[in-house]
XYZ file of C-alpha atoms in Angstrom:
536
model
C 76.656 -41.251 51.102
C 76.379 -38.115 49.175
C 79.627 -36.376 47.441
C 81.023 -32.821 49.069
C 79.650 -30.173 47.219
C 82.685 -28.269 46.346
C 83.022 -24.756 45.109
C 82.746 -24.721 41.010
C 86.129 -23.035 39.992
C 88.289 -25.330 42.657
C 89.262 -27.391 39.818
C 89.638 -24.330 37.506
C 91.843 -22.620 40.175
C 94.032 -25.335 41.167
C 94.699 -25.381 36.973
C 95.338 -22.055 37.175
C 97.540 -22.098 40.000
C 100.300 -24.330 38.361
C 100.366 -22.307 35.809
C 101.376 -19.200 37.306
C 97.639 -17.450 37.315
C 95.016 -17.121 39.929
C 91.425 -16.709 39.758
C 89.460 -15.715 42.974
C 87.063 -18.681 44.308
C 83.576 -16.982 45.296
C 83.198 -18.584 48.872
C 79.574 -19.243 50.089
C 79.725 -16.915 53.157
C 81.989 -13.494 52.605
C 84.636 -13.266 55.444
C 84.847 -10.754 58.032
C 87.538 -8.050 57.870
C 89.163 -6.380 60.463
C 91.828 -3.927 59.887
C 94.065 -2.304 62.447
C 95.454 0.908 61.692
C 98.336 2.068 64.062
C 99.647 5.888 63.855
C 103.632 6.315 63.844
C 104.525 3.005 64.402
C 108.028 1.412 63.397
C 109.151 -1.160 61.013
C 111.515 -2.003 64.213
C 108.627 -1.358 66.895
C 107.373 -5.311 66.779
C 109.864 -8.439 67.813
C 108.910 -10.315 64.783
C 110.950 -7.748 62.928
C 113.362 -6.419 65.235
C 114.870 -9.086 67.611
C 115.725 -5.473 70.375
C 112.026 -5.074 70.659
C 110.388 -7.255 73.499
C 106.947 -5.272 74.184
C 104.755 -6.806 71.490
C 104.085 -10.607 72.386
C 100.639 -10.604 70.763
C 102.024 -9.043 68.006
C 104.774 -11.501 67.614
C 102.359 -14.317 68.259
C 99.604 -12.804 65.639
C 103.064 -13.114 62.535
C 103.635 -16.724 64.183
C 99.761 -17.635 63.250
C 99.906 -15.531 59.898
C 101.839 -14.022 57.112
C 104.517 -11.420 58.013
C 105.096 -8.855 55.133
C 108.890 -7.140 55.234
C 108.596 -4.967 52.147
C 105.357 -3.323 52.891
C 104.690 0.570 52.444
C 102.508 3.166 53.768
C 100.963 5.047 50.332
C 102.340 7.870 52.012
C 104.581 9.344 54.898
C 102.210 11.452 57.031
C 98.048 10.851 58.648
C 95.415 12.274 56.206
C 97.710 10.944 52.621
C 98.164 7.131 53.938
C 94.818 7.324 55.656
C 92.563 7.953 52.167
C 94.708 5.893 50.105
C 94.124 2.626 52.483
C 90.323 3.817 52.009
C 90.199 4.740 48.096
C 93.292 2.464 46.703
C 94.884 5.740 45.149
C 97.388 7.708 45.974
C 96.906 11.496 47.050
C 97.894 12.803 43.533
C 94.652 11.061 42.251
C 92.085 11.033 45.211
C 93.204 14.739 46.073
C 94.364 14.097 50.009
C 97.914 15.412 49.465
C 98.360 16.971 53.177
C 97.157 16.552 56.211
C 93.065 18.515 57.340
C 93.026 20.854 60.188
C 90.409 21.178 63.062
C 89.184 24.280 61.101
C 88.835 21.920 57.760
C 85.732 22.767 56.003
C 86.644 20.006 53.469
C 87.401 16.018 53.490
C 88.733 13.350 51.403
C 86.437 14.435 48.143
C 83.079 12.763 48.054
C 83.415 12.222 44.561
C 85.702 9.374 45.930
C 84.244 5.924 46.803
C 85.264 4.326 50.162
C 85.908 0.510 50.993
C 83.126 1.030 53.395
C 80.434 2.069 51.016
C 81.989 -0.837 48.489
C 81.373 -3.233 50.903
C 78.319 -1.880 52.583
C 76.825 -2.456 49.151
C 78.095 -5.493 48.944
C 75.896 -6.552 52.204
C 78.261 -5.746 55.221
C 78.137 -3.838 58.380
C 81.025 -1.522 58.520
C 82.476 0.296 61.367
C 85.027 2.817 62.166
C 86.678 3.009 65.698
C 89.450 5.527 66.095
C 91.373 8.347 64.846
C 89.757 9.635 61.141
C 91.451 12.841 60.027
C 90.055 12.310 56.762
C 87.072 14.964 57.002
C 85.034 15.613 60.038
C 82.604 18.735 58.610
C 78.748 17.869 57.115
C 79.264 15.575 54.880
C 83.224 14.280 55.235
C 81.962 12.919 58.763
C 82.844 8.766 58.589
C 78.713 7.851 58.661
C 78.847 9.596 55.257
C 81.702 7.682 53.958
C 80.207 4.619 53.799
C 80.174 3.268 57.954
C 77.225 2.378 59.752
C 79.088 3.104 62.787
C 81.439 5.585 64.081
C 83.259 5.879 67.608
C 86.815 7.974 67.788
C 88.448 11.176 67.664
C 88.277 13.436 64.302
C 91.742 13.654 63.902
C 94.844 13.321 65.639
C 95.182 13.221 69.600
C 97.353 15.920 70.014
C 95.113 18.232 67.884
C 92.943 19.380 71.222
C 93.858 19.890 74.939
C 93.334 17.481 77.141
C 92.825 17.388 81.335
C 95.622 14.396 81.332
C 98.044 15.232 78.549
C 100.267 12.718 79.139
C 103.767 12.439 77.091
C 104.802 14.690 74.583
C 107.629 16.321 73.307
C 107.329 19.532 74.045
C 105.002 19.118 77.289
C 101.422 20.590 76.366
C 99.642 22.260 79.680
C 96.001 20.725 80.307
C 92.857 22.498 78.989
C 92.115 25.697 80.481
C 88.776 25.118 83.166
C 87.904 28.950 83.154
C 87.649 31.750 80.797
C 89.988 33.660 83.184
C 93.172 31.334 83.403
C 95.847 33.015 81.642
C 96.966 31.055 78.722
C 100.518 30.849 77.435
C 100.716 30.111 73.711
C 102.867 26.489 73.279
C 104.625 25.421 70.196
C 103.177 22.372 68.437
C 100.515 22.762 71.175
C 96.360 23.158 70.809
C 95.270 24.887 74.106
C 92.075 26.582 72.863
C 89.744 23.438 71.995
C 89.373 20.647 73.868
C 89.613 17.238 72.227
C 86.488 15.292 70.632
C 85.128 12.237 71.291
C 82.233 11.300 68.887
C 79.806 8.528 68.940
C 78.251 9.092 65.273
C 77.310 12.213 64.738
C 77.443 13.365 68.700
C 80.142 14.525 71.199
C 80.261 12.261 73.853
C 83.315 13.852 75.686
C 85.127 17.086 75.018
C 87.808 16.634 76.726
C 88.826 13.096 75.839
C 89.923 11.322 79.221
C 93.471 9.822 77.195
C 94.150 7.312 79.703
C 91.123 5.493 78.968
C 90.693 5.448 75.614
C 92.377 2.114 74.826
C 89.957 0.428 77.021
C 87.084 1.862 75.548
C 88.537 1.747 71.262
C 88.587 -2.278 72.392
C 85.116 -2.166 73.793
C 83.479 0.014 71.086
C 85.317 -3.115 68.632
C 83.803 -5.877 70.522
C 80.301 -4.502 70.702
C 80.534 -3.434 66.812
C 81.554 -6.554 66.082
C 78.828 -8.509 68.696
C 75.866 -6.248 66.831
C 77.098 -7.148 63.083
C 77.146 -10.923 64.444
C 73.746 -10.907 65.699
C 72.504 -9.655 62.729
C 74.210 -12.293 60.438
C 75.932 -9.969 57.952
C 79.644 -9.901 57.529
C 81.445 -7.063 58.910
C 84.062 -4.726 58.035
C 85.896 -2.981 61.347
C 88.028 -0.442 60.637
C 90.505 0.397 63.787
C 92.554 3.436 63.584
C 94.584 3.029 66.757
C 95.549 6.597 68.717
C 99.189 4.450 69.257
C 102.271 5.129 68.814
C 101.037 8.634 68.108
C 101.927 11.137 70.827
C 100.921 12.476 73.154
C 101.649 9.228 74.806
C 99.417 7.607 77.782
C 100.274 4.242 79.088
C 97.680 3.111 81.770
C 100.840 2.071 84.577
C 104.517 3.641 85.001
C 106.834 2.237 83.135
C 108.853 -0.831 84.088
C 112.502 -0.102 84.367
C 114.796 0.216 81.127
C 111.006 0.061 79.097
C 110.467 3.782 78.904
C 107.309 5.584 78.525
C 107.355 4.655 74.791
C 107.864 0.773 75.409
C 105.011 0.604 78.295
C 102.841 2.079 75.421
C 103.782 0.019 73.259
C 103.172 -2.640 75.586
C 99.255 -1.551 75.920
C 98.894 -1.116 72.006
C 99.926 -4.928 71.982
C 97.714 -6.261 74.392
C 94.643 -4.372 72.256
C 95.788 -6.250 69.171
C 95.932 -8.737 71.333
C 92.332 -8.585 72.688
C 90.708 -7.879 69.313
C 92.196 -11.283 67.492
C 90.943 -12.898 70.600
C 87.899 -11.267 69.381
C 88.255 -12.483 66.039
C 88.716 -16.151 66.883
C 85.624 -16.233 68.949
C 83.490 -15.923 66.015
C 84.878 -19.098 64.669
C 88.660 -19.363 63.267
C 88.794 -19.048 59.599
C 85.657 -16.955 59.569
C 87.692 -12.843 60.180
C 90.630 -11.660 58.037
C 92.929 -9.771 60.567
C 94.978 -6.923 58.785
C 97.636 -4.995 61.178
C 99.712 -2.204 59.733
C 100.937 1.382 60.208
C 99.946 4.716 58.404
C 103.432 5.923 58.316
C 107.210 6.254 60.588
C 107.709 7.263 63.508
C 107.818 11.028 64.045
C 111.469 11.085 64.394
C 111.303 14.298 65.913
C 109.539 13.440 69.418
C 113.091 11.450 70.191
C 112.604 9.374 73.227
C 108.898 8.759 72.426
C 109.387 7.990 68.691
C 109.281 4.661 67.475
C 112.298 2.240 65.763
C 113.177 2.349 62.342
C 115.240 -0.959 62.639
C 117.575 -1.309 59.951
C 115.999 1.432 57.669
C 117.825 4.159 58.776
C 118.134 6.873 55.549
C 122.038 7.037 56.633
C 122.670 9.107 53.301
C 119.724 11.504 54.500
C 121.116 11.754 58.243
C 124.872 12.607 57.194
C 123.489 15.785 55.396
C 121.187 16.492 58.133
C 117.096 16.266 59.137
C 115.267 12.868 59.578
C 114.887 10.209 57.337
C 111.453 8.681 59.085
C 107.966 10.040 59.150
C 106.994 12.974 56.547
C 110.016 11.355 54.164
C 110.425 9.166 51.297
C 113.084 7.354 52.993
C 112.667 3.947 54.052
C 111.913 4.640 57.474
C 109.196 7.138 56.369
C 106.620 4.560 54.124
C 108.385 1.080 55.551
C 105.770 -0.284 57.425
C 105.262 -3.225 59.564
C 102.012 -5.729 58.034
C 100.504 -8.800 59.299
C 97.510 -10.619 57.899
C 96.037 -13.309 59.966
C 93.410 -15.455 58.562
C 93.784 -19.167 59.630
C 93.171 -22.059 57.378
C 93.728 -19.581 54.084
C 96.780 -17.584 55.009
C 99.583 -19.453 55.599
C 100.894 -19.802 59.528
C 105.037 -18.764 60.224
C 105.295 -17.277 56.649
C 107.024 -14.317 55.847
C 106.603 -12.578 52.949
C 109.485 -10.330 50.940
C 106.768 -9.295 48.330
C 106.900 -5.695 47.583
C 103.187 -4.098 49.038
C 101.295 -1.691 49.789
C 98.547 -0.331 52.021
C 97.316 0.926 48.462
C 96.331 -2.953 47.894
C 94.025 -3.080 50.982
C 90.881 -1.699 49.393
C 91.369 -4.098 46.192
C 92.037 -6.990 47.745
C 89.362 -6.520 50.343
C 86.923 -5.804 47.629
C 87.979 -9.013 45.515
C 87.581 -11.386 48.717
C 84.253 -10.230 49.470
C 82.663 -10.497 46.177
C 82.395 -6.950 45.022
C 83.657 -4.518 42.410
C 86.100 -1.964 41.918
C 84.438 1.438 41.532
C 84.228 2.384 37.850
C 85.693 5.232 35.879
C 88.725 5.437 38.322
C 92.665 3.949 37.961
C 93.623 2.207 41.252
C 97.263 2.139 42.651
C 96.393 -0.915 44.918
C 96.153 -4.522 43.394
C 94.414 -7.380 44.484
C 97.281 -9.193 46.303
C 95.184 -12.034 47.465
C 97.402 -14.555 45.472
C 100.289 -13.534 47.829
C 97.648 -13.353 51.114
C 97.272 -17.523 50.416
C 101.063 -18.281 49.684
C 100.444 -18.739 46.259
C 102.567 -16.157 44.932
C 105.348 -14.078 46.390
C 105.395 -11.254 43.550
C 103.787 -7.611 45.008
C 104.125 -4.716 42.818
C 106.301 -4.203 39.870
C 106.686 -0.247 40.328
C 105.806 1.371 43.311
C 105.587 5.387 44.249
C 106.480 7.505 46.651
C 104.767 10.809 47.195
C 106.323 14.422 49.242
C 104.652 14.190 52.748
C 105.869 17.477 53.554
C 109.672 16.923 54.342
C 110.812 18.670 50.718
C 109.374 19.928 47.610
C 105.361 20.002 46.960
C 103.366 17.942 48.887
C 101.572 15.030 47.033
C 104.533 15.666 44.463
C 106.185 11.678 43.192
C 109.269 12.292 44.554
C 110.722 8.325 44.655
C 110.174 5.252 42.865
C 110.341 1.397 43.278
C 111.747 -0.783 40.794
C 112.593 -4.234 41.931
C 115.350 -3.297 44.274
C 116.475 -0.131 43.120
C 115.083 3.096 44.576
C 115.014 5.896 42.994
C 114.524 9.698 44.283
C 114.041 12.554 42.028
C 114.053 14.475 45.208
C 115.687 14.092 48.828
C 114.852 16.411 51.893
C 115.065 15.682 55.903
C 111.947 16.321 58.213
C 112.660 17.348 61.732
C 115.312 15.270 63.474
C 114.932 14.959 67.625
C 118.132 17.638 67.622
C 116.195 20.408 65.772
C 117.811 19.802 62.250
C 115.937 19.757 59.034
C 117.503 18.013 55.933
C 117.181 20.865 52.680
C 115.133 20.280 49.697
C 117.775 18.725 46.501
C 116.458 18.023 43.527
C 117.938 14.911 41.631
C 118.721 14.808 38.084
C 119.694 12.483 37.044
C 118.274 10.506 40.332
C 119.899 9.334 43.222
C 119.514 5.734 42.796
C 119.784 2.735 45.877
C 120.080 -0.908 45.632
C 117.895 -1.692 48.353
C 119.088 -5.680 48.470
C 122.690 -4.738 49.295
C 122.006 -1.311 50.918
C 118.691 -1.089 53.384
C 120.161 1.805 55.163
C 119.958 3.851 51.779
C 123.945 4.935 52.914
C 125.958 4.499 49.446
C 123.774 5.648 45.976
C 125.128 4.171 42.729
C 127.807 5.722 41.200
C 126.414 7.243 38.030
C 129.400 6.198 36.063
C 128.889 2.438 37.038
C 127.736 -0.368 35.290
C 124.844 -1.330 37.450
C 123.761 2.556 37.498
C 123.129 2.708 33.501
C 121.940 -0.362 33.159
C 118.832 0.238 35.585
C 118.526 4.233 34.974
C 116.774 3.598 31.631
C 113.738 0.943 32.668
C 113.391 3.432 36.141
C 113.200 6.511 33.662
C 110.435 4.728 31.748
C 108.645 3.986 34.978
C 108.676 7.171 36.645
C 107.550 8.742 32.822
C 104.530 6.151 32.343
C 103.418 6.369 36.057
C 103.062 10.427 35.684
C 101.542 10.156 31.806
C 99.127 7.512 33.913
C 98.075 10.209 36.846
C 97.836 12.807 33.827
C 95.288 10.992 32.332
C 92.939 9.644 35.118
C 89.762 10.617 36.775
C 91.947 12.424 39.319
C 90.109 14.654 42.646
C 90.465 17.714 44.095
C 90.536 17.466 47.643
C 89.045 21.087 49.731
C 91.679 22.364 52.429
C 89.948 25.891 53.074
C 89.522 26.411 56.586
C 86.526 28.282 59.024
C 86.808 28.406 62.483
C 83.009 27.259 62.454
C 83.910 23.973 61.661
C 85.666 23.374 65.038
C 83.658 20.442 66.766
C 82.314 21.970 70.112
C 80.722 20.409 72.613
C 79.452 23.671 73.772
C 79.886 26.712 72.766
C 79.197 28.467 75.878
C 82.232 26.643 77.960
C 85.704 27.098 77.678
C 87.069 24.631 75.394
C 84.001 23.539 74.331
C 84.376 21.614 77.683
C 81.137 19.433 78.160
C 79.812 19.334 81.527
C 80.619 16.231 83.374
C 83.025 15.190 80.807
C 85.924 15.702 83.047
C 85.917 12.488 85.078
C 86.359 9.108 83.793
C 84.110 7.113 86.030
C 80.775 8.810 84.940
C 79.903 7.476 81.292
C 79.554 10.543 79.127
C 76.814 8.663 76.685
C 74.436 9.946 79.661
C 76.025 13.631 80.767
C 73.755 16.099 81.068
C 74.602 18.336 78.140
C 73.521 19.825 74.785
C 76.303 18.583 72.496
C 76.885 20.479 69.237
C 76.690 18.466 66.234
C 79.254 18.118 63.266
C 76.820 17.552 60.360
């Protein structure tokens, strides 16, 4: 009988291992990868963190199977920021994305910046993107120049269009206008002159977006991306960017009493994460890595139809007015929830209190499947695979927090990790659901929180304590080397000028841009007879 062949550094790493290091084990087949991407989501919005929360059975199920992560952080606290550093591994102050593009964005996430798609599409795998980009949507910051062989989602965010269903929002926004004569009352927070895009690749497939479908067909597009890439053999990488728990919200029934409209769509978000691990295991268990995590907090100001900070509340924030969640460097603003499901190499009922970040994504991805970093670049993201497998539970030593627009500059390092202690250089409240806005304060010296006694950031040290000076000197040094490190790097500059032109329209000649026969959702708009404007 012949011996196993086994994998030349297994020895080496299991040496390795006992003494504290790691070294990554080149498997004969690269994995699959499938990251989920959900918008505004809560630490508190899945059971498996928050025992109030009953909508997300799949989800709960998907953390029984997996690893759950409790100290994991969006890079930052609003779309476009958290959405290019999950993609580069930097943070905005280095890859230039400090704010979020417009529909009128000429400009992208700079293409001097190297995706995880084209790392890995190098590296031999089909790579897809379904959902929500917002990183880019003009000639050449369009996702099938950014490294994925397939694209099927909206540019940007859902509520950055009219629709002919609008479903929930906060305040109401009035359908899409059908004719050039229908008077049209300006809304706040509200697009009424475009109608939303739906691309496949480079084409509109349906301007308006039918809302109350698009669920059904994200998890569709996912399953045949991933059937084609299976057929052929390669590996794939599947980026889904989720339009949930971003409003305006749609869920496909009414909701069940006491669930609200915000708990029946969470309830349909679930059963999509549901359907694509499903997915996932039919291609053999042990074969896809399964990612889930948010890009930010819930948008605290859309009340009833924002999500659940669970314990991370930003009480110090709230007492002096404004919101402590989305477009903050409070907890609730960056605190994400993160599950990675991979069975037979990440560990099953495991959680995790390793400080992370969707900065590690794209290193850790890259690592697993064989591949290099990009060159001439620093990364904020580490390869965290030694935590992924249960072999370590130690994350990041230092970890940043930039402005997303709540107070001071935007991309500006405003708060800092160490350990447990939190620092912030600078406070400031986003929109609460009463109207309030928390005022800009700068810090000096900082405000600092002891996260392991105080989650609800409530009580900062007392400068005159013990614990206080003992900690202010190694966070000084941190916050000092971290900005002498951005100073000196390859950093971007990302292009925010803006030109009606660059609106994607359907057609030009319609109001809205509508497309003919895009307006009802039984006819498949792949086949409508229409001459759809291009974005490249």
């Amino acid at each position: 009988m012949g011996t196993p062949s086994l994998c030349p550094w297994a020895v080496l790493v299991l040496t390795l291992v006992l003494v504290g290091l790691w070294a990554p084990c080149v498997v004969s087949r690269q994995p699959n990868f499938i990251v989920i991407l959900a918008d505004d989501v809560g630490w508190g919005d899945l059971g498996a963190n928050w025992a109030e929360t009953k909508e997300t059975p799949h989800l709960d199920q998907l953390a029984a199977e997996g690893t759950r992560f409790v100290d994991f952080h969006s890079a930052a606290s609003t779309c476009s920021p958290s959405r290019a550093s999950l993609l580069t591994g930097r943070l905005g102050v280095r890859n230039g994305v400090t704010h979020n593009f417009a529909i009128t964005s000429l400009g992208g996430l700079p293409l001097n910046e190297t995706t995880l798609a084209e790392v890995l599409r190098e590296a031999g795998y089909s790579t897809g993107a379904v959902g929500k980009w917002h990183l880019g949507h003009h000639s050449r910051h369009h996702p099938n120049s950014r490294g994925f062989d397939y694209y099927f989602g909206i540019p940007y965010s859902h509520d950055m269009g009219c629709t002919d269903t609008p479903g929930y929002n906060l305040p109401p926004c009035p359908p899409c206008p059908r004719h050039s004569s229908a008077a049209r009352v300006p809304r706040k927070d509200c697009y009424t002159e475009v109608a939303l895009p739906l691309f496949e690749n480079t084409t509109i497939v349906q301007q308006p977006v039918e809302l109350g479908s698009l669920a059904r067909r994200y998890a569709e597009e996912a399953a045949r991306f991933i059937q084609r890439a299976s057929d052929s053999g390669r590996p794939f990488f599947l980026y889904l960017a989720l339009a949930h728990m971003h409003v305006p919200l749609t869920p496909p029934l009414p909701p069940a009493p006491g669930r609200g409209i915000y708990g029946a769509s969470l309830s349909e978000m679930d059963a999509l994460v549901g359907r694509i691990k499903e997915l996932a295991d039919s291609l053999g268990r042990g074969s896809t890595l399964l990612w889930f995590t948010g890009d930010n907090g819930p948008w605290a100001q859309k009340c009833e139809l924002a999500g659940r900070l669970g314990p991370f509340v930003g009480a110090w924030q709230r007492q002096r007015g404004g919101s402590s969640a989305k477009q903050t460097t409070w907890e609730g603003g960056h605190r994400v929830p993160a599950l990675v499901y991979w069975p037979g190499r990440v560990p099953a009922r495991r959680t995790s209190h390793a400080l992370l970040s969707i900065l590690d994504i794209f290193p850790t991805l890259v690592a697993l499947a064989g591949a290099a970093l990009p060159p001439n670049r620093r990364f904020d993201g580490l390869d965290v695979s030694p935590v992924l497998f249960g072999w370590s539970d130690v994350g990041h030593k230092v970890l940043l927090h930039p402005n997303s627009g709540a107070a001071g500059t935007v991309g500006e390092i405003e708060a800092l990790r160490l350990a447990q202690y939190k620092a912030f250089y600078t406070t400031g409240g986003a929109m609460a659901c009463d109207g309030s806005t928390g005022p800009a304060e700068r810090h000096q010296p900082p405000l600092i929180f002891n996260l392991a006694r105080d989650m609800q950031e409530q009580e900062p040290l007392d400068v005159a304590s013990r614990e206080y000076q003992a900690v202010l000197p190694a966070l000084s040094r941190a916050y000092a080397q971290a900005l002498q490190d951005i100073a000196a790097d390859n950093v971007s500059v990302a292009d925010y000028s803006q030109d009606p032109a660059a609106v994607p329209c359907c057609n030009v000649q319609h109001v809205g841009c509508r497309c003919r026969g895009a307006q009802g959702a039984t006819r498949d708009p792949r086949v409508e007879n229409r001459t759809p404007r291009l974005c490249l």
